[in-house]
Amino acid sequence: MDKETCLSIIQDIFSTNEFVKHCGIIIDDVECGVSHLHMDIKSDIHTNLTGYVHGGALNTLANTAVGVACCTVGARTVTLNITTDFISNLQAGHTAWAESRVKHRGHSTIVLTCDIFEKMPDGTKRPLTHSIASMYVKADDDRVPKKW
């Protein structure tokens, strides 16, 4: 399967998720076992009382990114556990970028990492969070092969 076809299938799968749409999470790119997403931080949706992005919003981005990465290896999953270390923060008007990677794909579980960062003008990535997730495989999805 080529990358563009896989990306299109996965974007279609997530297009029906109203929560993901409400949060403004965009699936930018995929590889086998990898997802790249972003979320533009808006003051009326994503920020806490201090004006910075709410930790739950960043964790939502991470959880969505790991779910998308699971789709890239042909799995429909639910979260068993996600542990997030919060490193830095953003204010409204900035963009949070996420990259998730499958570390282990078993028959019934998948273990992944997710790093969320801000892209800096000089091309570096300023880390915002680091997550480790365990996902339960509810079903295989034949639209995307386990390896491609």
Short mmCIF file of N, CA and C in Angstrom, two decimals:
data_model
loop_
_atom_site.label_atom_id
_atom_site.label_comp_id
_atom_site.label_asym_id
_atom_site.label_seq_id
_atom_site.Cartn_x
_atom_site.Cartn_y
_atom_site.Cartn_z
N MET A 1 0.84 -1.18 0.00
CA MET A 1 0.00 0.00 0.00
C MET A 1 0.89 1.24 0.00
N ASP A 2 0.52 2.22 -0.79
CA ASP A 2 1.31 3.44 -0.81
C ASP A 2 0.86 4.39 0.30
N LYS A 3 1.74 5.31 0.62
CA LYS A 3 1.55 6.23 1.74
C LYS A 3 0.29 7.08 1.58
N GLU A 4 0.05 7.61 0.38
CA GLU A 4 -1.09 8.49 0.15
C GLU A 4 -2.42 7.75 0.35
N THR A 5 -2.49 6.51 -0.10
CA THR A 5 -3.70 5.71 0.08
C THR A 5 -3.96 5.45 1.55
N CYS A 6 -2.91 5.07 2.27
CA CYS A 6 -3.04 4.81 3.71
C CYS A 6 -3.48 6.07 4.45
N LEU A 7 -2.86 7.20 4.13
CA LEU A 7 -3.23 8.46 4.77
C LEU A 7 -4.70 8.79 4.51
N SER A 8 -5.15 8.61 3.29
CA SER A 8 -6.53 8.89 2.93
C SER A 8 -7.51 8.00 3.69
N ILE A 9 -7.19 6.71 3.80
CA ILE A 9 -8.05 5.78 4.54
C ILE A 9 -8.14 6.19 6.01
N ILE A 10 -7.01 6.50 6.61
CA ILE A 10 -6.99 6.84 8.04
C ILE A 10 -7.68 8.19 8.28
N GLN A 11 -7.47 9.16 7.41
CA GLN A 11 -8.18 10.43 7.55
C GLN A 11 -9.69 10.21 7.45
N ASP A 12 -10.11 9.31 6.57
CA ASP A 12 -11.54 8.99 6.44
C ASP A 12 -12.08 8.35 7.72
N ILE A 13 -11.31 7.43 8.30
CA ILE A 13 -11.73 6.78 9.55
C ILE A 13 -11.96 7.82 10.64
N PHE A 14 -11.03 8.75 10.79
CA PHE A 14 -11.12 9.73 11.87
C PHE A 14 -12.04 10.90 11.55
N SER A 15 -12.48 11.03 10.30
CA SER A 15 -13.37 12.14 9.93
C SER A 15 -14.74 12.04 10.59
N THR A 16 -15.09 10.86 11.08
CA THR A 16 -16.38 10.68 11.75
C THR A 16 -16.30 10.90 13.25
N ASN A 17 -15.11 11.18 13.77
CA ASN A 17 -14.94 11.37 15.22
C ASN A 17 -15.18 12.84 15.56
N GLU A 18 -16.37 13.13 16.10
CA GLU A 18 -16.76 14.51 16.39
C GLU A 18 -15.85 15.16 17.43
N PHE A 19 -15.37 14.40 18.40
CA PHE A 19 -14.49 14.97 19.43
C PHE A 19 -13.17 15.43 18.82
N VAL A 20 -12.59 14.60 17.97
CA VAL A 20 -11.34 14.95 17.30
C VAL A 20 -11.56 16.20 16.44
N LYS A 21 -12.70 16.25 15.73
CA LYS A 21 -13.00 17.43 14.92
C LYS A 21 -13.17 18.67 15.79
N HIS A 22 -13.89 18.54 16.92
CA HIS A 22 -14.10 19.67 17.83
C HIS A 22 -12.76 20.22 18.34
N CYS A 23 -11.84 19.33 18.62
CA CYS A 23 -10.52 19.74 19.12
C CYS A 23 -9.65 20.34 18.03
N GLY A 24 -10.03 20.17 16.78
CA GLY A 24 -9.25 20.72 15.68
C GLY A 24 -7.98 19.94 15.39
N ILE A 25 -7.99 18.65 15.68
CA ILE A 25 -6.81 17.81 15.45
C ILE A 25 -6.77 17.40 13.98
N ILE A 26 -5.61 17.61 13.37
CA ILE A 26 -5.42 17.31 11.94
C ILE A 26 -4.37 16.21 11.79
N ILE A 27 -4.70 15.20 10.99
CA ILE A 27 -3.73 14.14 10.66
C ILE A 27 -2.96 14.61 9.43
N ASP A 28 -1.68 14.89 9.62
CA ASP A 28 -0.86 15.45 8.54
C ASP A 28 -0.20 14.39 7.68
N ASP A 29 0.30 13.33 8.30
CA ASP A 29 1.08 12.35 7.56
C ASP A 29 1.14 11.05 8.35
N VAL A 30 1.38 9.96 7.65
CA VAL A 30 1.55 8.66 8.29
C VAL A 30 2.64 7.88 7.57
N GLU A 31 3.25 6.99 8.30
CA GLU A 31 4.14 5.97 7.77
C GLU A 31 3.69 4.69 8.47
N CYS A 32 4.21 3.55 8.08
CA CYS A 32 3.85 2.33 8.77
C CYS A 32 4.39 2.40 10.21
N GLY A 33 3.47 2.46 11.18
CA GLY A 33 3.85 2.54 12.58
C GLY A 33 4.13 3.93 13.10
N VAL A 34 3.86 4.95 12.30
CA VAL A 34 4.16 6.34 12.70
C VAL A 34 3.02 7.25 12.28
N SER A 35 2.69 8.22 13.15
CA SER A 35 1.70 9.24 12.79
C SER A 35 2.24 10.62 13.11
N HIS A 36 1.81 11.59 12.30
CA HIS A 36 2.16 13.00 12.49
C HIS A 36 0.87 13.80 12.47
N LEU A 37 0.57 14.50 13.57
CA LEU A 37 -0.65 15.28 13.70
C LEU A 37 -0.31 16.66 14.21
N HIS A 38 -1.28 17.57 14.14
CA HIS A 38 -1.10 18.87 14.79
C HIS A 38 -2.45 19.40 15.28
N MET A 39 -2.35 20.37 16.18
CA MET A 39 -3.54 21.02 16.73
C MET A 39 -3.18 22.49 16.97
N ASP A 40 -3.90 23.38 16.29
CA ASP A 40 -3.72 24.81 16.52
C ASP A 40 -4.40 25.16 17.83
N ILE A 41 -3.68 25.80 18.74
CA ILE A 41 -4.19 26.09 20.08
C ILE A 41 -5.07 27.34 20.03
N LYS A 42 -6.34 27.16 20.43
CA LYS A 42 -7.32 28.25 20.44
C LYS A 42 -7.74 28.54 21.88
N SER A 43 -7.84 29.82 22.19
CA SER A 43 -8.14 30.22 23.57
C SER A 43 -9.52 29.77 24.03
N ASP A 44 -10.48 29.65 23.13
CA ASP A 44 -11.83 29.28 23.53
C ASP A 44 -12.05 27.77 23.61
N ILE A 45 -11.05 26.98 23.24
CA ILE A 45 -11.19 25.52 23.28
C ILE A 45 -10.11 24.86 24.13
N HIS A 46 -8.86 25.25 23.96
CA HIS A 46 -7.73 24.47 24.48
C HIS A 46 -7.05 25.00 25.73
N THR A 47 -7.32 26.23 26.15
CA THR A 47 -6.53 26.80 27.24
C THR A 47 -7.19 26.64 28.60
N ASN A 48 -6.34 26.69 29.62
CA ASN A 48 -6.82 26.61 31.01
C ASN A 48 -6.99 28.03 31.56
N LEU A 49 -7.22 28.14 32.85
CA LEU A 49 -7.47 29.44 33.47
C LEU A 49 -6.26 30.37 33.46
N THR A 50 -5.07 29.82 33.25
CA THR A 50 -3.86 30.66 33.21
C THR A 50 -3.53 31.14 31.79
N GLY A 51 -4.33 30.72 30.81
CA GLY A 51 -4.10 31.13 29.43
C GLY A 51 -3.18 30.22 28.63
N TYR A 52 -2.71 29.18 29.27
CA TYR A 52 -1.87 28.19 28.58
C TYR A 52 -2.71 26.98 28.20
N VAL A 53 -2.19 26.19 27.26
CA VAL A 53 -2.94 25.02 26.81
C VAL A 53 -3.16 24.07 27.99
N HIS A 54 -4.38 23.57 28.10
CA HIS A 54 -4.76 22.64 29.16
C HIS A 54 -4.05 21.31 28.94
N GLY A 55 -3.55 20.71 30.01
CA GLY A 55 -2.88 19.42 29.91
C GLY A 55 -3.75 18.37 29.26
N GLY A 56 -5.04 18.43 29.51
CA GLY A 56 -5.97 17.47 28.90
C GLY A 56 -6.03 17.62 27.39
N ALA A 57 -5.87 18.85 26.90
CA ALA A 57 -5.87 19.07 25.45
C ALA A 57 -4.63 18.43 24.81
N LEU A 58 -3.48 18.60 25.47
CA LEU A 58 -2.26 17.97 24.95
C LEU A 58 -2.35 16.45 25.05
N ASN A 59 -2.94 15.95 26.12
CA ASN A 59 -3.10 14.50 26.27
C ASN A 59 -4.09 13.96 25.24
N THR A 60 -5.10 14.75 24.89
CA THR A 60 -6.03 14.36 23.83
C THR A 60 -5.30 14.24 22.50
N LEU A 61 -4.43 15.19 22.21
CA LEU A 61 -3.63 15.12 20.99
C LEU A 61 -2.75 13.88 21.00
N ALA A 62 -2.11 13.60 22.13
CA ALA A 62 -1.25 12.41 22.24
C ALA A 62 -2.07 11.13 22.05
N ASN A 63 -3.22 11.06 22.71
CA ASN A 63 -4.05 9.86 22.62
C ASN A 63 -4.55 9.64 21.20
N THR A 64 -4.89 10.72 20.51
CA THR A 64 -5.31 10.60 19.12
C THR A 64 -4.15 10.17 18.24
N ALA A 65 -2.98 10.72 18.48
CA ALA A 65 -1.80 10.36 17.68
C ALA A 65 -1.45 8.88 17.82
N VAL A 66 -1.54 8.34 19.04
CA VAL A 66 -1.23 6.91 19.20
C VAL A 66 -2.31 6.06 18.54
N GLY A 67 -3.56 6.51 18.60
CA GLY A 67 -4.63 5.79 17.91
C GLY A 67 -4.42 5.76 16.41
N VAL A 68 -4.00 6.88 15.86
CA VAL A 68 -3.71 6.94 14.42
C VAL A 68 -2.53 6.04 14.08
N ALA A 69 -1.49 6.06 14.90
CA ALA A 69 -0.34 5.18 14.65
C ALA A 69 -0.76 3.71 14.68
N CYS A 70 -1.68 3.36 15.56
CA CYS A 70 -2.20 1.98 15.58
C CYS A 70 -2.91 1.65 14.28
N CYS A 71 -3.66 2.60 13.74
CA CYS A 71 -4.33 2.38 12.45
C CYS A 71 -3.33 2.10 11.34
N THR A 72 -2.13 2.70 11.43
CA THR A 72 -1.14 2.50 10.37
C THR A 72 -0.58 1.08 10.35
N VAL A 73 -0.84 0.31 11.39
CA VAL A 73 -0.42 -1.10 11.41
C VAL A 73 -1.65 -2.01 11.41
N GLY A 74 -2.76 -1.48 10.88
CA GLY A 74 -3.95 -2.29 10.66
C GLY A 74 -4.72 -2.66 11.90
N ALA A 75 -4.72 -1.82 12.93
CA ALA A 75 -5.40 -2.17 14.18
C ALA A 75 -6.39 -1.09 14.59
N ARG A 76 -7.56 -1.52 15.04
CA ARG A 76 -8.54 -0.65 15.69
C ARG A 76 -8.36 -0.88 17.18
N THR A 77 -8.08 0.18 17.94
CA THR A 77 -7.67 0.03 19.33
C THR A 77 -8.44 0.94 20.27
N VAL A 78 -8.33 0.63 21.55
CA VAL A 78 -8.77 1.51 22.63
C VAL A 78 -7.61 1.62 23.62
N THR A 79 -7.61 2.71 24.37
CA THR A 79 -6.50 2.97 25.28
C THR A 79 -6.63 2.15 26.55
N LEU A 80 -5.57 1.43 26.89
CA LEU A 80 -5.46 0.76 28.18
C LEU A 80 -4.83 1.70 29.20
N ASN A 81 -3.76 2.39 28.77
CA ASN A 81 -3.03 3.29 29.67
C ASN A 81 -2.25 4.28 28.83
N ILE A 82 -2.21 5.52 29.30
CA ILE A 82 -1.32 6.51 28.70
C ILE A 82 -0.73 7.33 29.83
N THR A 83 0.59 7.42 29.84
CA THR A 83 1.31 8.18 30.86
C THR A 83 2.02 9.33 30.15
N THR A 84 1.77 10.53 30.62
CA THR A 84 2.31 11.72 29.96
C THR A 84 3.15 12.54 30.91
N ASP A 85 4.36 12.86 30.48
CA ASP A 85 5.21 13.82 31.18
C ASP A 85 5.05 15.16 30.49
N PHE A 86 4.67 16.17 31.26
CA PHE A 86 4.52 17.53 30.73
C PHE A 86 5.83 18.27 30.92
N ILE A 87 6.40 18.75 29.84
CA ILE A 87 7.74 19.34 29.85
C ILE A 87 7.68 20.86 29.76
N SER A 88 6.86 21.36 28.85
CA SER A 88 6.72 22.80 28.65
C SER A 88 5.29 23.07 28.21
N ASN A 89 4.97 24.33 27.88
CA ASN A 89 3.60 24.66 27.55
C ASN A 89 3.54 25.70 26.44
N LEU A 90 2.33 25.93 25.95
CA LEU A 90 2.06 26.87 24.87
C LEU A 90 0.89 27.77 25.24
N GLN A 91 0.81 28.91 24.59
CA GLN A 91 -0.36 29.77 24.70
C GLN A 91 -1.16 29.69 23.40
N ALA A 92 -2.36 30.23 23.43
CA ALA A 92 -3.20 30.27 22.23
C ALA A 92 -2.45 30.98 21.11
N GLY A 93 -2.75 30.56 19.89
CA GLY A 93 -2.09 31.13 18.73
C GLY A 93 -0.89 30.34 18.25
N HIS A 94 -0.48 29.36 19.03
CA HIS A 94 0.64 28.49 18.65
C HIS A 94 0.08 27.14 18.20
N THR A 95 0.95 26.31 17.68
CA THR A 95 0.56 24.98 17.20
C THR A 95 1.33 23.91 17.94
N ALA A 96 0.61 22.89 18.39
CA ALA A 96 1.22 21.71 19.01
C ALA A 96 1.30 20.62 17.93
N TRP A 97 2.48 20.07 17.75
CA TRP A 97 2.72 19.01 16.76
C TRP A 97 2.97 17.70 17.50
N ALA A 98 2.44 16.60 16.98
CA ALA A 98 2.59 15.30 17.62
C ALA A 98 3.19 14.29 16.65
N GLU A 99 4.09 13.46 17.19
CA GLU A 99 4.64 12.33 16.44
C GLU A 99 4.56 11.11 17.32
N SER A 100 3.85 10.09 16.85
CA SER A 100 3.71 8.85 17.61
C SER A 100 4.35 7.71 16.84
N ARG A 101 4.96 6.78 17.60
CA ARG A 101 5.65 5.63 16.99
C ARG A 101 5.28 4.34 17.71
N VAL A 102 4.97 3.31 16.93
CA VAL A 102 4.74 1.98 17.48
C VAL A 102 6.08 1.42 17.91
N LYS A 103 6.15 0.96 19.15
CA LYS A 103 7.36 0.32 19.67
C LYS A 103 7.23 -1.20 19.68
N HIS A 104 6.00 -1.68 19.87
CA HIS A 104 5.73 -3.13 19.88
C HIS A 104 4.30 -3.35 19.44
N ARG A 105 4.11 -4.25 18.46
CA ARG A 105 2.77 -4.62 18.05
C ARG A 105 2.59 -6.10 18.32
N GLY A 106 1.81 -6.40 19.34
CA GLY A 106 1.48 -7.78 19.65
C GLY A 106 0.13 -8.14 19.07
N HIS A 107 -0.36 -9.33 19.41
CA HIS A 107 -1.67 -9.76 18.91
C HIS A 107 -2.80 -8.98 19.56
N SER A 108 -2.66 -8.70 20.87
CA SER A 108 -3.76 -8.03 21.58
C SER A 108 -3.41 -6.65 22.11
N THR A 109 -2.14 -6.28 22.12
CA THR A 109 -1.76 -4.95 22.59
C THR A 109 -0.70 -4.33 21.68
N ILE A 110 -0.67 -3.01 21.72
CA ILE A 110 0.34 -2.24 21.01
C ILE A 110 0.90 -1.22 21.99
N VAL A 111 2.23 -1.10 22.04
CA VAL A 111 2.89 -0.12 22.90
C VAL A 111 3.50 0.95 22.00
N LEU A 112 3.27 2.22 22.37
CA LEU A 112 3.72 3.33 21.55
C LEU A 112 4.29 4.45 22.40
N THR A 113 5.02 5.33 21.74
CA THR A 113 5.42 6.60 22.35
C THR A 113 4.80 7.72 21.54
N CYS A 114 4.67 8.88 22.17
CA CYS A 114 4.21 10.07 21.47
C CYS A 114 4.95 11.28 22.03
N ASP A 115 5.54 12.05 21.15
CA ASP A 115 6.18 13.30 21.54
C ASP A 115 5.41 14.45 20.92
N ILE A 116 5.07 15.43 21.76
CA ILE A 116 4.42 16.64 21.30
C ILE A 116 5.43 17.77 21.45
N PHE A 117 5.47 18.63 20.44
CA PHE A 117 6.48 19.68 20.42
C PHE A 117 5.95 20.91 19.69
N GLU A 118 6.67 22.00 19.85
CA GLU A 118 6.42 23.22 19.08
C GLU A 118 7.57 23.35 18.08
N LYS A 119 7.24 23.63 16.82
CA LYS A 119 8.27 23.87 15.81
C LYS A 119 8.75 25.31 15.95
N MET A 120 10.05 25.46 16.15
CA MET A 120 10.64 26.78 16.33
C MET A 120 11.07 27.37 14.99
N PRO A 121 11.20 28.70 14.89
CA PRO A 121 11.59 29.33 13.62
C PRO A 121 12.91 28.82 13.05
N ASP A 122 13.82 28.38 13.92
CA ASP A 122 15.12 27.89 13.44
C ASP A 122 15.08 26.41 13.02
N GLY A 123 13.88 25.81 13.06
CA GLY A 123 13.73 24.42 12.64
C GLY A 123 13.84 23.40 13.75
N THR A 124 14.20 23.83 14.95
CA THR A 124 14.28 22.90 16.07
C THR A 124 12.89 22.62 16.62
N LYS A 125 12.81 21.58 17.43
CA LYS A 125 11.56 21.19 18.07
C LYS A 125 11.68 21.43 19.57
N ARG A 126 10.79 22.28 20.11
CA ARG A 126 10.77 22.51 21.55
C ARG A 126 9.81 21.50 22.17
N PRO A 127 10.31 20.58 23.01
CA PRO A 127 9.45 19.53 23.57
C PRO A 127 8.39 20.09 24.52
N LEU A 128 7.17 19.57 24.37
CA LEU A 128 6.07 19.93 25.25
C LEU A 128 5.66 18.77 26.15
N THR A 129 5.51 17.58 25.56
CA THR A 129 5.16 16.38 26.34
C THR A 129 5.85 15.16 25.76
N HIS A 130 5.94 14.12 26.59
CA HIS A 130 6.38 12.79 26.16
C HIS A 130 5.42 11.80 26.79
N SER A 131 4.83 10.93 25.96
CA SER A 131 3.86 9.95 26.45
C SER A 131 4.26 8.54 26.05
N ILE A 132 3.86 7.60 26.89
CA ILE A 132 3.96 6.17 26.58
C ILE A 132 2.55 5.61 26.73
N ALA A 133 2.11 4.87 25.73
CA ALA A 133 0.74 4.35 25.74
C ALA A 133 0.71 2.86 25.47
N SER A 134 -0.24 2.20 26.11
CA SER A 134 -0.56 0.80 25.83
C SER A 134 -1.99 0.77 25.30
N MET A 135 -2.14 0.16 24.15
CA MET A 135 -3.44 0.12 23.48
C MET A 135 -3.89 -1.33 23.32
N TYR A 136 -5.19 -1.55 23.50
CA TYR A 136 -5.78 -2.87 23.33
C TYR A 136 -6.34 -2.98 21.92
N VAL A 137 -5.97 -4.04 21.22
CA VAL A 137 -6.45 -4.26 19.85
C VAL A 137 -7.85 -4.86 19.91
N LYS A 138 -8.84 -4.05 19.54
CA LYS A 138 -10.23 -4.52 19.49
C LYS A 138 -10.48 -5.36 18.24
N ALA A 139 -9.85 -4.95 17.14
CA ALA A 139 -10.05 -5.65 15.88
C ALA A 139 -8.94 -5.27 14.91
N ASP A 140 -8.68 -6.17 13.98
CA ASP A 140 -7.81 -5.83 12.87
C ASP A 140 -8.64 -5.08 11.83
N ASP A 141 -8.01 -4.15 11.15
CA ASP A 141 -8.68 -3.38 10.10
C ASP A 141 -8.02 -3.74 8.78
N ASP A 142 -8.73 -4.51 7.97
CA ASP A 142 -8.18 -5.03 6.73
C ASP A 142 -7.91 -3.95 5.68
N ARG A 143 -8.40 -2.74 5.91
CA ARG A 143 -8.16 -1.67 4.94
C ARG A 143 -6.70 -1.23 4.93
N VAL A 144 -6.00 -1.44 6.07
CA VAL A 144 -4.59 -1.08 6.17
C VAL A 144 -3.82 -2.32 6.61
N PRO A 145 -2.81 -2.76 5.85
CA PRO A 145 -2.05 -3.94 6.25
C PRO A 145 -1.19 -3.68 7.48
N LYS A 146 -0.80 -4.75 8.17
CA LYS A 146 0.05 -4.62 9.36
C LYS A 146 1.42 -4.07 9.01
N LYS A 147 1.89 -4.38 7.81
CA LYS A 147 3.18 -3.86 7.33
C LYS A 147 2.99 -3.40 5.89
N TRP A 148 3.56 -2.25 5.58
CA TRP A 148 3.48 -1.73 4.20
C TRP A 148 4.68 -0.87 3.90
#
